[in-house]
């Protein structure tokens, strides 16, 4: 009986020690952008998203005389009065970039803007409009700049944002950040350009990631955070967890009774 008692005590101590080791995390695996010898030199201008086919753009033309902009703002004559900001936005003209990368605007006709940044597209339209309007103003906004964040984050989902200046940290922040079970060293980024998908890996524990061309996101990017080994092992237990715990409790009770 004493042998059984010693064996049970040893087994229990080993289990506790294993649980402590499994519960301990490493700072190296948890902290973002740990200091190293890398020089951080991230320039957003190098990675500004380009307009792509299927993008939906809001384009508003302005001028000193609002009447001359009416042909280019089909709904602009309705804007005014006591409309709310939400209604005002809904009335602004939108254009979908077709599969060839073109939009069709009143009077200007077909205009190729795919491959341009928002700033470049604004300048192009200003030049085209200058033959009809003196000193025209142009404002372009993305209506469907969407990114998806999946995997081990607090709130996975798709997010539509009002700006194209979006980093991988912004996207993770909208998703509530990584859970403690997420692998920070191997975050997957799925990107599609001209119909071709590519997969990149980002190590969020390395400072050099701030210099990555994938630090800034593009429309329709997908960020996936994979689970760590502990989470994978836990998922294998699944519904059997309660059964295992019950059996273990029963065995401990039996051993306790036999060793009295």
Short mmCIF file of C-alpha atoms in Angstrom, two decimals:
data_model
loop_
_atom_site.label_atom_id
_atom_site.label_comp_id
_atom_site.label_asym_id
_atom_site.label_seq_id
_atom_site.Cartn_x
_atom_site.Cartn_y
_atom_site.Cartn_z
CA UNK A 1 0.00 0.00 0.00
CA UNK A 2 2.85 2.39 0.82
CA UNK A 3 4.33 1.65 -2.62
CA UNK A 4 1.01 2.58 -4.27
CA UNK A 5 0.87 5.72 -2.15
CA UNK A 6 4.37 6.80 -3.14
CA UNK A 7 3.62 6.02 -6.79
CA UNK A 8 0.41 8.08 -6.69
CA UNK A 9 2.18 10.98 -4.99
CA UNK A 10 5.01 10.91 -7.54
CA UNK A 11 2.54 10.77 -10.40
CA UNK A 12 0.61 13.73 -9.01
CA UNK A 13 3.77 15.80 -8.55
CA UNK A 14 4.92 15.01 -12.09
CA UNK A 15 1.55 16.07 -13.44
CA UNK A 16 1.70 19.36 -11.56
CA UNK A 17 5.23 20.04 -12.82
CA UNK A 18 4.21 19.28 -16.42
CA UNK A 19 1.24 21.59 -16.14
CA UNK A 20 3.48 24.37 -14.82
CA UNK A 21 5.90 23.95 -17.73
CA UNK A 22 3.06 23.93 -20.26
CA UNK A 23 1.52 27.04 -18.75
CA UNK A 24 4.74 29.02 -18.78
CA UNK A 25 5.17 31.23 -21.83
CA UNK A 26 8.35 32.55 -23.34
CA UNK A 27 8.81 36.31 -23.75
CA UNK A 28 10.50 35.60 -27.06
CA UNK A 29 7.30 34.03 -28.36
CA UNK A 30 4.93 36.68 -27.04
CA UNK A 31 6.37 40.20 -27.37
CA UNK A 32 5.91 42.10 -30.63
CA UNK A 33 8.84 43.66 -32.51
CA UNK A 34 11.61 42.80 -30.09
CA UNK A 35 14.63 45.07 -30.37
CA UNK A 36 17.38 43.89 -32.69
CA UNK A 37 20.00 45.39 -34.98
CA UNK A 38 17.48 46.19 -37.74
CA UNK A 39 17.02 49.80 -38.78
CA UNK A 40 13.34 50.68 -39.03
CA UNK A 41 12.79 52.61 -42.25
CA UNK A 42 9.19 52.01 -43.28
CA UNK A 43 7.97 54.40 -45.95
CA UNK A 44 4.26 54.17 -46.64
CA UNK A 45 4.74 55.85 -50.02
CA UNK A 46 6.60 52.76 -51.25
CA UNK A 47 3.65 50.48 -50.54
CA UNK A 48 0.58 52.62 -51.28
CA UNK A 49 -2.26 50.34 -52.48
CA UNK A 50 -3.11 50.59 -56.18
CA UNK A 51 -6.60 50.75 -57.63
CA UNK A 52 -7.68 47.32 -58.87
CA UNK A 53 -10.54 45.90 -60.96
CA UNK A 54 -13.76 45.48 -58.91
CA UNK A 55 -12.83 48.36 -56.60
CA UNK A 56 -15.78 50.63 -55.82
CA UNK A 57 -14.80 54.28 -55.71
CA UNK A 58 -16.64 57.39 -54.60
CA UNK A 59 -15.59 60.28 -56.85
CA UNK A 60 -16.73 63.82 -56.12
CA UNK A 61 -15.84 66.77 -58.35
CA UNK A 62 -15.79 70.29 -56.89
CA UNK A 63 -15.27 73.78 -58.23
CA UNK A 64 -15.77 77.42 -57.31
CA UNK A 65 -19.07 77.35 -59.21
CA UNK A 66 -21.02 74.22 -58.09
CA UNK A 67 -23.23 74.40 -61.18
CA UNK A 68 -20.41 73.43 -63.53
CA UNK A 69 -19.79 70.22 -61.57
CA UNK A 70 -23.39 68.98 -61.89
CA UNK A 71 -22.72 66.82 -64.99
CA UNK A 72 -19.89 65.05 -63.15
CA UNK A 73 -21.80 64.60 -59.90
CA UNK A 74 -25.06 62.97 -61.02
CA UNK A 75 -26.54 63.10 -57.51
CA UNK A 76 -24.95 66.36 -56.39
CA UNK A 77 -28.10 68.38 -57.14
CA UNK A 78 -29.86 66.36 -54.44
CA UNK A 79 -27.25 67.07 -51.80
CA UNK A 80 -28.24 69.85 -49.46
CA UNK A 81 -31.04 70.78 -47.12
CA UNK A 82 -31.28 68.79 -43.92
CA UNK A 83 -29.74 65.51 -45.13
CA UNK A 84 -27.76 63.51 -42.60
CA UNK A 85 -24.11 62.72 -43.26
CA UNK A 86 -24.98 59.06 -43.91
CA UNK A 87 -27.58 60.04 -46.52
CA UNK A 88 -25.14 62.52 -48.02
CA UNK A 89 -22.54 59.78 -48.49
CA UNK A 90 -25.13 57.47 -50.04
CA UNK A 91 -25.98 60.13 -52.65
CA UNK A 92 -22.41 60.68 -53.78
CA UNK A 93 -21.60 59.10 -57.17
CA UNK A 94 -19.79 55.77 -57.09
CA UNK A 95 -17.93 53.97 -59.85
CA UNK A 96 -16.94 50.33 -60.13
CA UNK A 97 -13.61 49.63 -61.81
CA UNK A 98 -14.29 47.08 -64.55
CA UNK A 99 -12.20 44.01 -65.38
CA UNK A 100 -10.10 46.10 -67.78
CA UNK A 101 -9.33 48.63 -65.05
CA UNK A 102 -11.58 51.37 -66.40
CA UNK A 103 -14.36 53.58 -65.10
CA UNK A 104 -16.87 55.53 -67.17
CA UNK A 105 -17.57 59.12 -66.11
CA UNK A 106 -20.08 61.55 -67.59
CA UNK A 107 -18.61 63.58 -70.48
CA UNK A 108 -15.13 62.13 -69.90
CA UNK A 109 -16.11 58.65 -71.02
CA UNK A 110 -13.88 55.65 -70.32
CA UNK A 111 -10.87 56.32 -68.12
CA UNK A 112 -8.19 53.77 -67.23
CA UNK A 113 -7.18 54.10 -63.57
CA UNK A 114 -6.22 50.57 -62.49
CA UNK A 115 -2.64 50.43 -61.26
CA UNK A 116 -2.75 54.03 -60.03
CA UNK A 117 -2.68 55.11 -56.42
CA UNK A 118 -5.55 57.22 -55.15
CA UNK A 119 -3.39 60.35 -55.40
CA UNK A 120 -2.33 59.54 -58.95
CA UNK A 121 -5.93 58.89 -59.98
CA UNK A 122 -6.99 62.24 -58.51
CA UNK A 123 -4.32 64.06 -60.51
CA UNK A 124 -5.28 62.23 -63.71
CA UNK A 125 -8.96 63.15 -63.32
CA UNK A 126 -8.10 66.76 -62.52
CA UNK A 127 -6.18 67.01 -65.79
CA UNK A 128 -9.03 65.43 -67.77
CA UNK A 129 -11.61 67.70 -66.10
CA UNK A 130 -9.61 70.87 -66.67
CA UNK A 131 -10.93 71.07 -70.25
CA UNK A 132 -14.43 71.56 -68.82
CA UNK A 133 -13.83 73.13 -65.38
CA UNK A 134 -11.40 75.80 -64.24
CA UNK A 135 -9.24 74.56 -61.35
CA UNK A 136 -11.34 71.46 -60.60
CA UNK A 137 -11.08 69.62 -57.30
CA UNK A 138 -11.39 65.85 -57.14
CA UNK A 139 -11.87 63.62 -54.13
CA UNK A 140 -11.64 59.83 -54.43
CA UNK A 141 -12.36 57.34 -51.65
CA UNK A 142 -12.41 53.55 -51.59
CA UNK A 143 -15.86 52.22 -50.75
CA UNK A 144 -14.87 48.57 -50.40
CA UNK A 145 -11.39 48.56 -48.89
CA UNK A 146 -11.88 45.29 -47.04
CA UNK A 147 -9.49 43.05 -45.10
CA UNK A 148 -10.22 39.78 -43.31
CA UNK A 149 -8.56 38.56 -40.12
CA UNK A 150 -8.99 34.89 -39.24
CA UNK A 151 -7.62 32.32 -36.81
CA UNK A 152 -6.42 32.92 -33.27
CA UNK A 153 -7.70 36.46 -32.73
CA UNK A 154 -10.33 37.72 -30.32
CA UNK A 155 -12.87 38.77 -32.98
CA UNK A 156 -12.21 37.19 -36.38
CA UNK A 157 -14.07 38.64 -39.32
CA UNK A 158 -14.00 40.97 -42.34
CA UNK A 159 -13.59 44.71 -41.88
CA UNK A 160 -14.36 47.55 -44.28
CA UNK A 161 -12.25 50.63 -43.56
CA UNK A 162 -12.59 54.22 -44.82
CA UNK A 163 -8.88 54.60 -45.59
CA UNK A 164 -6.31 52.68 -47.61
CA UNK A 165 -3.55 53.43 -45.11
CA UNK A 166 -3.86 50.24 -43.10
CA UNK A 167 -1.14 48.16 -41.44
CA UNK A 168 -1.21 44.56 -40.31
CA UNK A 169 -1.26 45.89 -36.73
CA UNK A 170 -4.33 47.99 -37.52
CA UNK A 171 -6.11 44.91 -38.85
CA UNK A 172 -5.17 42.81 -35.83
CA UNK A 173 -6.31 45.65 -33.57
CA UNK A 174 -9.74 45.71 -35.23
CA UNK A 175 -9.92 41.96 -34.61
CA UNK A 176 -9.15 42.40 -30.90
CA UNK A 177 -5.46 41.35 -31.17
CA UNK A 178 -4.03 37.83 -31.13
CA UNK A 179 -5.10 35.49 -28.40
CA UNK A 180 -2.42 34.02 -26.15
CA UNK A 181 -2.70 30.85 -28.27
CA UNK A 182 -1.80 32.60 -31.54
CA UNK A 183 1.59 32.06 -33.19
CA UNK A 184 3.19 35.47 -33.55
CA UNK A 185 6.24 34.27 -35.45
CA UNK A 186 4.37 32.95 -38.48
CA UNK A 187 1.37 35.13 -39.35
CA UNK A 188 0.10 34.34 -42.84
CA UNK A 189 -0.85 37.07 -45.30
CA UNK A 190 -2.82 36.08 -48.41
CA UNK A 191 -2.85 38.69 -51.18
CA UNK A 192 -4.37 38.69 -54.66
CA UNK A 193 -3.04 40.92 -57.45
CA UNK A 194 -4.29 40.68 -61.03
CA UNK A 195 -6.06 37.43 -60.22
CA UNK A 196 -2.95 35.77 -58.80
CA UNK A 197 -2.78 34.83 -55.12
CA UNK A 198 0.41 34.89 -53.10
CA UNK A 199 1.18 33.86 -49.54
CA UNK A 200 3.65 35.67 -47.31
CA UNK A 201 4.71 35.03 -43.72
CA UNK A 202 5.29 37.75 -41.14
CA UNK A 203 7.20 37.32 -37.88
CA UNK A 204 5.61 39.85 -35.53
CA UNK A 205 8.30 39.24 -32.91
CA UNK A 206 11.00 40.66 -35.23
CA UNK A 207 11.55 44.40 -35.53
CA UNK A 208 12.56 43.97 -39.16
CA UNK A 209 8.93 43.13 -40.02
CA UNK A 210 8.24 46.87 -39.85
CA UNK A 211 10.29 47.18 -43.06
CA UNK A 212 8.39 44.45 -44.88
CA UNK A 213 6.51 45.40 -48.07
CA UNK A 214 3.60 43.47 -46.54
CA UNK A 215 3.45 45.51 -43.35
CA UNK A 216 0.97 47.80 -45.11
CA UNK A 217 -2.13 45.96 -46.32
CA UNK A 218 -3.95 46.12 -49.62
CA UNK A 219 -7.66 45.76 -50.29
CA UNK A 220 -8.97 42.17 -49.92
CA UNK A 221 -5.89 40.98 -48.00
CA UNK A 222 -6.49 38.05 -45.64
CA UNK A 223 -4.51 37.78 -42.39
CA UNK A 224 -4.46 34.35 -40.76
CA UNK A 225 -3.05 33.62 -37.30
CA UNK A 226 -2.39 29.95 -36.74
CA UNK A 227 -2.81 28.25 -33.33
CA UNK A 228 0.18 27.18 -31.28
CA UNK A 229 0.98 23.57 -30.42
CA UNK A 230 -0.79 23.77 -27.10
CA UNK A 231 -4.03 24.83 -28.75
CA UNK A 232 -3.70 22.11 -31.39
CA UNK A 233 -3.17 19.49 -28.68
CA UNK A 234 -6.17 20.79 -26.78
CA UNK A 235 -8.32 20.52 -29.87
CA UNK A 236 -7.36 16.86 -30.22
CA UNK A 237 -8.85 16.17 -26.83
CA UNK A 238 -12.12 17.78 -27.82
CA UNK A 239 -15.17 16.25 -26.23
CA UNK A 240 -13.05 13.61 -24.51
CA UNK A 241 -11.61 16.16 -22.08
CA UNK A 242 -14.42 15.80 -19.56
CA UNK A 243 -14.23 12.01 -19.77
CA UNK A 244 -10.48 12.02 -19.16
CA UNK A 245 -10.85 14.37 -16.19
CA UNK A 246 -13.60 12.19 -14.72
CA UNK A 247 -11.52 9.02 -15.08
CA UNK A 248 -8.48 10.71 -13.55
CA UNK A 249 -10.55 11.94 -10.61
CA UNK A 250 -11.97 8.47 -10.09
CA UNK A 251 -8.50 6.90 -10.14
CA UNK A 252 -7.20 9.42 -7.61
CA UNK A 253 -10.15 8.72 -5.33
CA UNK A 254 -9.62 4.95 -5.58
CA UNK A 255 -5.91 5.29 -4.85
CA UNK A 256 -6.63 7.53 -1.87
CA UNK A 257 -9.05 4.97 -0.42
CA UNK A 258 -6.65 2.06 -0.94
CA UNK A 259 -3.72 3.85 0.67
CA UNK A 260 -5.49 4.82 3.89
#
